[in-house]
Short mmCIF file of C-alpha atoms and ligand atoms in Angstrom, two decimals:
data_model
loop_
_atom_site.label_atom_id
_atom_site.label_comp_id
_atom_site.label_asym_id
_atom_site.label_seq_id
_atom_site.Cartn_x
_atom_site.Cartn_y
_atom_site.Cartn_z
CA UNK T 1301 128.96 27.23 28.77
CA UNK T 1302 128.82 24.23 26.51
CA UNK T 1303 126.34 23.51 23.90
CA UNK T 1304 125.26 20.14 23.68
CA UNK T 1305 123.31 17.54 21.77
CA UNK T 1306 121.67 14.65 23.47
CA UNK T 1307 121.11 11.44 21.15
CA UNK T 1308 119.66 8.72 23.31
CA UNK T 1309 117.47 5.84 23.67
CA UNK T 1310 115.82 6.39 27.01
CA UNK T 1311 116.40 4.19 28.46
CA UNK T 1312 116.32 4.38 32.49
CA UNK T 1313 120.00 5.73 32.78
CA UNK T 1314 119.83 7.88 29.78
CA UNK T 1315 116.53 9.56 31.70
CA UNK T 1316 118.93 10.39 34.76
CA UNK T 1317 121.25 12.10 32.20
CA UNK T 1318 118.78 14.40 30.54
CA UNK T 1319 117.43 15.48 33.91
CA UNK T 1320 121.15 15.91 35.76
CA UNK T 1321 122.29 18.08 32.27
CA UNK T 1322 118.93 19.95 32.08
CA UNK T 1323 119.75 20.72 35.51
CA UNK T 1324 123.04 22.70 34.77
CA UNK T 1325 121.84 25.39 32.51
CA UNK T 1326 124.53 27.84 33.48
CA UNK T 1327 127.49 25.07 32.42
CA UNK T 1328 125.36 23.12 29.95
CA UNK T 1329 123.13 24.40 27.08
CA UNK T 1330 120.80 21.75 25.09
CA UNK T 1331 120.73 22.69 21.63
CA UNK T 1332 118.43 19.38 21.16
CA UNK T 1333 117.70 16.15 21.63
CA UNK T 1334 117.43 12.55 19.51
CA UNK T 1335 116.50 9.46 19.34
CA UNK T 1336 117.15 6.09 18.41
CA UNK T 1337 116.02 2.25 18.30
CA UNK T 1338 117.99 0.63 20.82
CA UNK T 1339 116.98 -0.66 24.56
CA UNK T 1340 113.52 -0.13 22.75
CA UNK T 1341 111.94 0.31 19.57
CA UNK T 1342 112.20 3.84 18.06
CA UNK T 1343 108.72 4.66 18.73
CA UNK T 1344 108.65 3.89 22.32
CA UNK T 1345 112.45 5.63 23.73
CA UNK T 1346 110.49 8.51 21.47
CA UNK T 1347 107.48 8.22 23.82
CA UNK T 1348 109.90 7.74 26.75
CA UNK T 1349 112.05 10.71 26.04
CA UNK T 1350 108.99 12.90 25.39
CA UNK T 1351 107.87 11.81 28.64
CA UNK T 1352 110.62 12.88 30.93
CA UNK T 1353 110.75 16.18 28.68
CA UNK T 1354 107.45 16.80 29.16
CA UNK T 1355 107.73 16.06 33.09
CA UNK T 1356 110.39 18.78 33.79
CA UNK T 1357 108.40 21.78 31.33
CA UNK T 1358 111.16 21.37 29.11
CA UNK T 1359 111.60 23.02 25.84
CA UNK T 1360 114.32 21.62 24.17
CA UNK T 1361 113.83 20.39 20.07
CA UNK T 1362 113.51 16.37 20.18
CA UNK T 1363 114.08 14.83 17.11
CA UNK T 1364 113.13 11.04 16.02
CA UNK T 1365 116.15 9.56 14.37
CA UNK T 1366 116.76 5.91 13.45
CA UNK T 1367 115.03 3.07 14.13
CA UNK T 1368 117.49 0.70 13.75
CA UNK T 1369 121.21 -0.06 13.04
CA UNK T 1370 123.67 0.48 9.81
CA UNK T 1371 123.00 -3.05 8.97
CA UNK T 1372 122.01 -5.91 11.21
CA UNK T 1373 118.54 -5.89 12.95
CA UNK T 1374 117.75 -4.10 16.24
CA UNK T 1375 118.26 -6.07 19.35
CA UNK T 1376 116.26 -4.16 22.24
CA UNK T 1377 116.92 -4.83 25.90
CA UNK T 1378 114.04 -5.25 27.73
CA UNK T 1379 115.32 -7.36 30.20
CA UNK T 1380 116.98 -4.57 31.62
CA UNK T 1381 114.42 -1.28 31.14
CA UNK T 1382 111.26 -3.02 30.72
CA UNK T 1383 108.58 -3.17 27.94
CA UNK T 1384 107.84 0.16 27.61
CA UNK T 1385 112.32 0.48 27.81
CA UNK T 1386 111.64 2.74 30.99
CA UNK T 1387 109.57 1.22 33.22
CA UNK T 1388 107.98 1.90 36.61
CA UNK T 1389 106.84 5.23 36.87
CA UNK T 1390 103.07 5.74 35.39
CA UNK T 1391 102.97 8.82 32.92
CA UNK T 1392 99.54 10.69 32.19
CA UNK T 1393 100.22 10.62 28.50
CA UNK T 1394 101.52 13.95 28.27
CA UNK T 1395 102.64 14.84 24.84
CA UNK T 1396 105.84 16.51 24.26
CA UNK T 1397 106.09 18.20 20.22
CA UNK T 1398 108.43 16.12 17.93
CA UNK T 1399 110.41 18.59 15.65
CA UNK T 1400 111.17 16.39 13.44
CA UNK T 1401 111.60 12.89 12.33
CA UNK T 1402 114.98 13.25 10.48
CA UNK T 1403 117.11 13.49 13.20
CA UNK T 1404 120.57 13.57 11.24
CA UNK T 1405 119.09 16.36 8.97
CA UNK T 1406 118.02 18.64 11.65
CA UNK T 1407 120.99 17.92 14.18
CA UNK T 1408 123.09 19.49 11.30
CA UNK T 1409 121.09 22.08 10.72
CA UNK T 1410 121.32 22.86 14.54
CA UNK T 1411 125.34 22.41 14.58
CA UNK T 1412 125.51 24.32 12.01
CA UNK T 1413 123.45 26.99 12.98
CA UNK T 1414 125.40 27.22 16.53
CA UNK T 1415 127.92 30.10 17.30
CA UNK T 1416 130.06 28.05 18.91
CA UNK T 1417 131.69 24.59 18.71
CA UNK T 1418 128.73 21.14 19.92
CA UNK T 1419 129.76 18.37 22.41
CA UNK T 1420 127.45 15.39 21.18
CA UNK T 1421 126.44 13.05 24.16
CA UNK T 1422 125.81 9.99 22.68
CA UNK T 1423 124.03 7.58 25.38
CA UNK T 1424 122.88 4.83 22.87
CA UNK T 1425 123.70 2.90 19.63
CA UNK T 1426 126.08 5.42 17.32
CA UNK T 1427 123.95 5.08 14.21
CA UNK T 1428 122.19 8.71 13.90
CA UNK T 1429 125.68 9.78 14.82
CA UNK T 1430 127.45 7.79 12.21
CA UNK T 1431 125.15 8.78 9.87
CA UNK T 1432 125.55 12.35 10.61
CA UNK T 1433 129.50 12.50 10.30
CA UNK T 1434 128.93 10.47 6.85
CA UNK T 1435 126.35 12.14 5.40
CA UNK T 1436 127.40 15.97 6.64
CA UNK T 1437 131.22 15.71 7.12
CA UNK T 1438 131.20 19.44 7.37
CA UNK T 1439 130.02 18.81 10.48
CA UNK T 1440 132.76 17.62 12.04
CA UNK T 1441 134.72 20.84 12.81
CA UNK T 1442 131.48 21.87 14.38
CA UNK T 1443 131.66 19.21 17.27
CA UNK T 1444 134.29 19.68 19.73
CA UNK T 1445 134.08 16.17 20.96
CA UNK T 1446 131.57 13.29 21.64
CA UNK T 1447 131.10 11.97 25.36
CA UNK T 1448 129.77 8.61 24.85
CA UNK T 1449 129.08 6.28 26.73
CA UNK T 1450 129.93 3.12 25.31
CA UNK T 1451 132.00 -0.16 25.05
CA UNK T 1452 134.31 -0.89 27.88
CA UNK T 1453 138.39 -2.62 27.46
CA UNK T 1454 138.05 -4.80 30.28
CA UNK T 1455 134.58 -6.41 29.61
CA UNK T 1456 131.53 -6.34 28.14
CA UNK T 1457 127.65 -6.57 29.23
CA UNK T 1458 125.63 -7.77 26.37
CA UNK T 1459 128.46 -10.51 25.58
CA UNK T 1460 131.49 -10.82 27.36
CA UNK T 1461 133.42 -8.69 25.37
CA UNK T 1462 130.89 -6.39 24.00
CA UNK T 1463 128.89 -3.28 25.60
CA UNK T 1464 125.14 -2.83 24.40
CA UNK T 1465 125.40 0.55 22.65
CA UNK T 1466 128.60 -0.63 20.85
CA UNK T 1467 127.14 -4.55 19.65
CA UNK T 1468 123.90 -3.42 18.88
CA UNK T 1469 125.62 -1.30 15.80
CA UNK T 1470 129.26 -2.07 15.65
CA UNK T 1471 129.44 -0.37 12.01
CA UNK T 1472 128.30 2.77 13.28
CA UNK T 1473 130.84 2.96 16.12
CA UNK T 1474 133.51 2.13 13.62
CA UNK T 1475 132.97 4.90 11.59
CA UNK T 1476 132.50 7.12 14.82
CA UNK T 1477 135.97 6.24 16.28
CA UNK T 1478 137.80 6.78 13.04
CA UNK T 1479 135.92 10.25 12.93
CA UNK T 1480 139.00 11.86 14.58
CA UNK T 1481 136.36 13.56 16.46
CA UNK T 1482 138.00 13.86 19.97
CA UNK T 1483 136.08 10.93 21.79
CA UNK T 1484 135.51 10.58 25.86
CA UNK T 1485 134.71 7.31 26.48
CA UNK T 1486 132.21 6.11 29.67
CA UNK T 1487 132.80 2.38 28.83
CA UNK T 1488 131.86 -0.12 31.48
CA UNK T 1489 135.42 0.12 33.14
CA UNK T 1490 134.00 3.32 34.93
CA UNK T 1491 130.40 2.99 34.50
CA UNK T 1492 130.12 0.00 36.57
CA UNK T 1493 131.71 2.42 39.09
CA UNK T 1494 129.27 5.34 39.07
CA UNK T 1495 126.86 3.64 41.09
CA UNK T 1496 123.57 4.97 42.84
CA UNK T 1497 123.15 2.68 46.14
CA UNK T 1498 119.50 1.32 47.14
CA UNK T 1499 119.59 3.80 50.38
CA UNK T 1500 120.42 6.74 47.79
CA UNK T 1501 117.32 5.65 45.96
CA UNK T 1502 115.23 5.25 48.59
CA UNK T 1503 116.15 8.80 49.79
CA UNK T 1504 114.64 10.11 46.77
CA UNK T 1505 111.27 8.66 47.60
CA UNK T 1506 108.62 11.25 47.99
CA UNK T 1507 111.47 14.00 48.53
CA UNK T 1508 109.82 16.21 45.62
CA UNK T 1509 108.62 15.26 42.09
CA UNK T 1510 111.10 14.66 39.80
CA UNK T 1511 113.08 12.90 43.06
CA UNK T 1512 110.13 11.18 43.20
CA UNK T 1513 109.93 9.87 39.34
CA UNK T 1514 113.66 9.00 39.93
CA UNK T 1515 113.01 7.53 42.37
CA UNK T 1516 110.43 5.05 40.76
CA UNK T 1517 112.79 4.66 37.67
CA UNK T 1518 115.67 3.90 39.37
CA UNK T 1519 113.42 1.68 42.21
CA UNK T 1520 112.61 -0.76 39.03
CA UNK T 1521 116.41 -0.34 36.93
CA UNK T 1522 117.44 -1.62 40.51
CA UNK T 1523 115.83 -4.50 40.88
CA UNK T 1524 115.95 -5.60 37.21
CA UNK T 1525 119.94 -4.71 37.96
CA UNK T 1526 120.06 -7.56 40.09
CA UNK T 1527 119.40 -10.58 37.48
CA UNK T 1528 123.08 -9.11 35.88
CA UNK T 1529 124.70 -9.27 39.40
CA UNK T 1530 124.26 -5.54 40.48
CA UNK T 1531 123.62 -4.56 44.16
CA UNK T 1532 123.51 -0.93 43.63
CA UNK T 1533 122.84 0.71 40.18
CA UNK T 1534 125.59 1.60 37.37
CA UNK T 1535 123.97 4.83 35.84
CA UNK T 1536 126.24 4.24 32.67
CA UNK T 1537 124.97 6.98 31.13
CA UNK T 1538 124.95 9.79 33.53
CA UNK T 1539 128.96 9.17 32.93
CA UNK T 1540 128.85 10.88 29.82
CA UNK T 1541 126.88 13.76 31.01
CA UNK T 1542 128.76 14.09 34.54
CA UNK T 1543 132.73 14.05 33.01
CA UNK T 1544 131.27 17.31 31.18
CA UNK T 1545 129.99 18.74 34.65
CA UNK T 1546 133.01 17.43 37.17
CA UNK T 1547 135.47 16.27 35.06
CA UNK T 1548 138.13 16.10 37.80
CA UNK T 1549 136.02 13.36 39.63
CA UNK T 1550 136.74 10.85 36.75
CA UNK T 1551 140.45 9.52 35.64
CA UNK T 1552 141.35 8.57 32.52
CA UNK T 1553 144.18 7.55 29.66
CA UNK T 1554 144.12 8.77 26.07
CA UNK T 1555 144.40 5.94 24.27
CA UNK T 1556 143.92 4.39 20.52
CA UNK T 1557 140.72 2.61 20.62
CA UNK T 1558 139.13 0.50 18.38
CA UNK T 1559 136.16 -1.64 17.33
CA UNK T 1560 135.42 -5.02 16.25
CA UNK T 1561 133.15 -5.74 13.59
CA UNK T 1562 133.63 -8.54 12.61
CA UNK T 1563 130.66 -11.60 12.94
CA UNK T 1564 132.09 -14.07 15.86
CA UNK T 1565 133.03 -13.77 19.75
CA UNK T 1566 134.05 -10.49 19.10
CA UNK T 1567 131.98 -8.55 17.22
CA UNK T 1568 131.49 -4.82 19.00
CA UNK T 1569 134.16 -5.33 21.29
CA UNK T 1570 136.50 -2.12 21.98
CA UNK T 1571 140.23 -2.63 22.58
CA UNK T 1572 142.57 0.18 23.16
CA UNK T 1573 146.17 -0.65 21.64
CA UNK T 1574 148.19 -1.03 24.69
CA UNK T 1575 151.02 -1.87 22.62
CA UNK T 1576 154.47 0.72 24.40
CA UNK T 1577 154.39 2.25 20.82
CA UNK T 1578 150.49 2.24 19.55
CA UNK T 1579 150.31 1.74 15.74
CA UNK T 1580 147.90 4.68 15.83
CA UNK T 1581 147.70 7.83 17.61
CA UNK T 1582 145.17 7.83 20.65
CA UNK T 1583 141.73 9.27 19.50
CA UNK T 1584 139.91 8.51 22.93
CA UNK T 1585 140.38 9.31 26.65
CA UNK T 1586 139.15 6.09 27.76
CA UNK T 1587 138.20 7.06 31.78
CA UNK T 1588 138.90 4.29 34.15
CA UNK T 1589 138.33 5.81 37.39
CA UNK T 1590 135.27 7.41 39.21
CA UNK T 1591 134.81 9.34 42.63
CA UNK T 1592 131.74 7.10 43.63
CA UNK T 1593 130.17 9.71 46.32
CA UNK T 1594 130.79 12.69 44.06
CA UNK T 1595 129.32 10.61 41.49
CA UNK T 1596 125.93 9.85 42.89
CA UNK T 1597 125.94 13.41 44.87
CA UNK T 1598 126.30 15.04 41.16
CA UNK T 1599 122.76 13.17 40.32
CA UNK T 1600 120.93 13.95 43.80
CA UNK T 1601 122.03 17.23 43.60
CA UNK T 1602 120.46 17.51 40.53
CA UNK T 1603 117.19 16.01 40.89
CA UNK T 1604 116.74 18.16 44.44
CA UNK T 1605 117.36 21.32 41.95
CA UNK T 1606 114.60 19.98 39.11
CA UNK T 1607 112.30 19.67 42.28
CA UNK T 1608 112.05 22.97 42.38
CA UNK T 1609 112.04 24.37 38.91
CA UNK T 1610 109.38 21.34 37.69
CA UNK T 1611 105.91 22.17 36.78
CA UNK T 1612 103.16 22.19 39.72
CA UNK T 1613 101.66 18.97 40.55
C1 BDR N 2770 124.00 1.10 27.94
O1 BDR N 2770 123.01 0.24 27.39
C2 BDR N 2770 121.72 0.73 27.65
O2 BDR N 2770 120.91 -0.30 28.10
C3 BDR N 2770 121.89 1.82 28.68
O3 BDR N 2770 120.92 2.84 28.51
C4 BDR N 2770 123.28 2.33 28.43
O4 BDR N 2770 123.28 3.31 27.41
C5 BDR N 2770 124.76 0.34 29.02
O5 BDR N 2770 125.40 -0.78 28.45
CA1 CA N 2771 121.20 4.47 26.77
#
């Protein structure tokens, strides 16, 4: 059993990775959940993630953390997720108790307070995370490792070299992947991979409720995919939540990796030293390589088990 902490900023593909993980109870226990500014505002991936808690009768501790980055302004991605940052499904307005609105305060309370060792997946910006590990460096022997998805080495998405979560707070990834916190990395060299097709979405149409919301999430993160040049749908961040379910579906290298922040082209680029004898010792298996089917059987799977644990229509 692992105990995990969710910090996200929900976000379509951060929604599919709270419901596949809260789907695993016997291999994955959520100590909590947080939040952060990023694909929207902080107050509406807070609505958002109380939303999809609140759909599956979840009682896991959500937590509002930051509301922007270290120090540049927030840049939000609604041309991906939408206005609300998770469009398409229509929620009743269900409210879903926020435990608190320090985030990095309570998330090391809850470390601390667990028997065991935390895996932090971090599915968003690095900020509340960065601020955790600098404000409560005791921490850090508490957290077996941090599955992230972020960055990529090949390429990025919201410039060409940089990946959303990593640009929109460079400064916080920097002082996340000089932690020495054992890192996983879901970068866009594999989540790019870890597709969902349009006949897998389709399928979930109407094949039980929380298929069903899936369904209408991933219905509108398709076609919104398409202006970026996607057929079928990268769920980036089901990566991070899926190496900790079926690791041996993914490949990877450990690597040194690195981030750029400095202002120009660059800035929130990662770059592993690929130098024959790295300057650094590798602090990040960077996976490369996903089993597609096993992938996107991983998230069915999981939604057909949430269809029959959810709460009655
Ligand atoms: C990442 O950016 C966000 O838009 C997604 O939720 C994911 O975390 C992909 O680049
Ligand atoms: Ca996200």
């Amino acid at each position: 059993m692992k105990h995990i902490w969710i910090d996200c900023d929900p976000g379509h593909d951060d929604a599919m990775a709270i419901l596949t993980a809260y789907a695993h109870p016997e291999k994955l226990h959520i100590l909590g959940v947080s939040t952060i500014g990023g694909n929207q505002t902080l107050q509406k991936v807070t609505q958002n993630a109380k939303n999809v808690l609140s759909f599956i009768g979840a009682e896991i501790p959500l937590a509002m953390g930051q509301s922007g980055p270290l120090v540049k302004p927030l840049n939000t991605a609604p041309e991906a997720h939408g206005e609300s940052g998770m469009d398409g499904p229509y929620f009743s307005g269900e409210d879903y108790p926020v435990v608190s609105e320090n985030a990095v305060a309570f998330m090391h309370e809850q470390i601390l307070a667990c028997p065991e060792p935390v895996t932090i997946v971090a599915l968003a910006p690095l900020t509340n995370i960065a601020l955790l590990l600098r404000t409560f460096p005791e921490v850090c022997s508490h957290i077996e490792c941090i599955s992230m998805m972020g960055g990529g080495i090949d390429h990025g998405n919201c410039t060409p070299l940089a990946e959303f979560n990593i640009y929109v707070d460079p400064e916080a990834a920097h002082i996340v992947f000089h932690s020495g916190i054992p890192i996983v990395m879901s970068g866009l060299d594999v989540t790019e991979q870890a597709t969902v097709t349009v006949a897998q979405i389709d399928s979930l149409q109407n094949r039980g409720r929380v298929s069903h919301l899936a369904y209408e999430l991933l219905h509108f993160y398709n076609e919104s995919g398409h202006q970026f040049g996607f057929i079928d749908s990268p769920v980036h961040d089901l990566c991070a939540v899926a190496w900790l379910l079926a690791p041996e579906i993914f490949r990877g290298t450990k690597r040194y990796v690195d981030v750029v922040t400095d202002e120009g082209a660059s800035r929130g680029q990662t770059f592993a030293d690929g130098r024959p004898i790295p300057a650094h010792p590798a602090n990040t298996l960077v996976l490369e390589q996903v089993d597609r089917e096993k992938f996107s059987a991983l998230l069915l799977d999981a939604l057909a088990r949430l269809d029959h644990v959810g709460k009655a229509e």
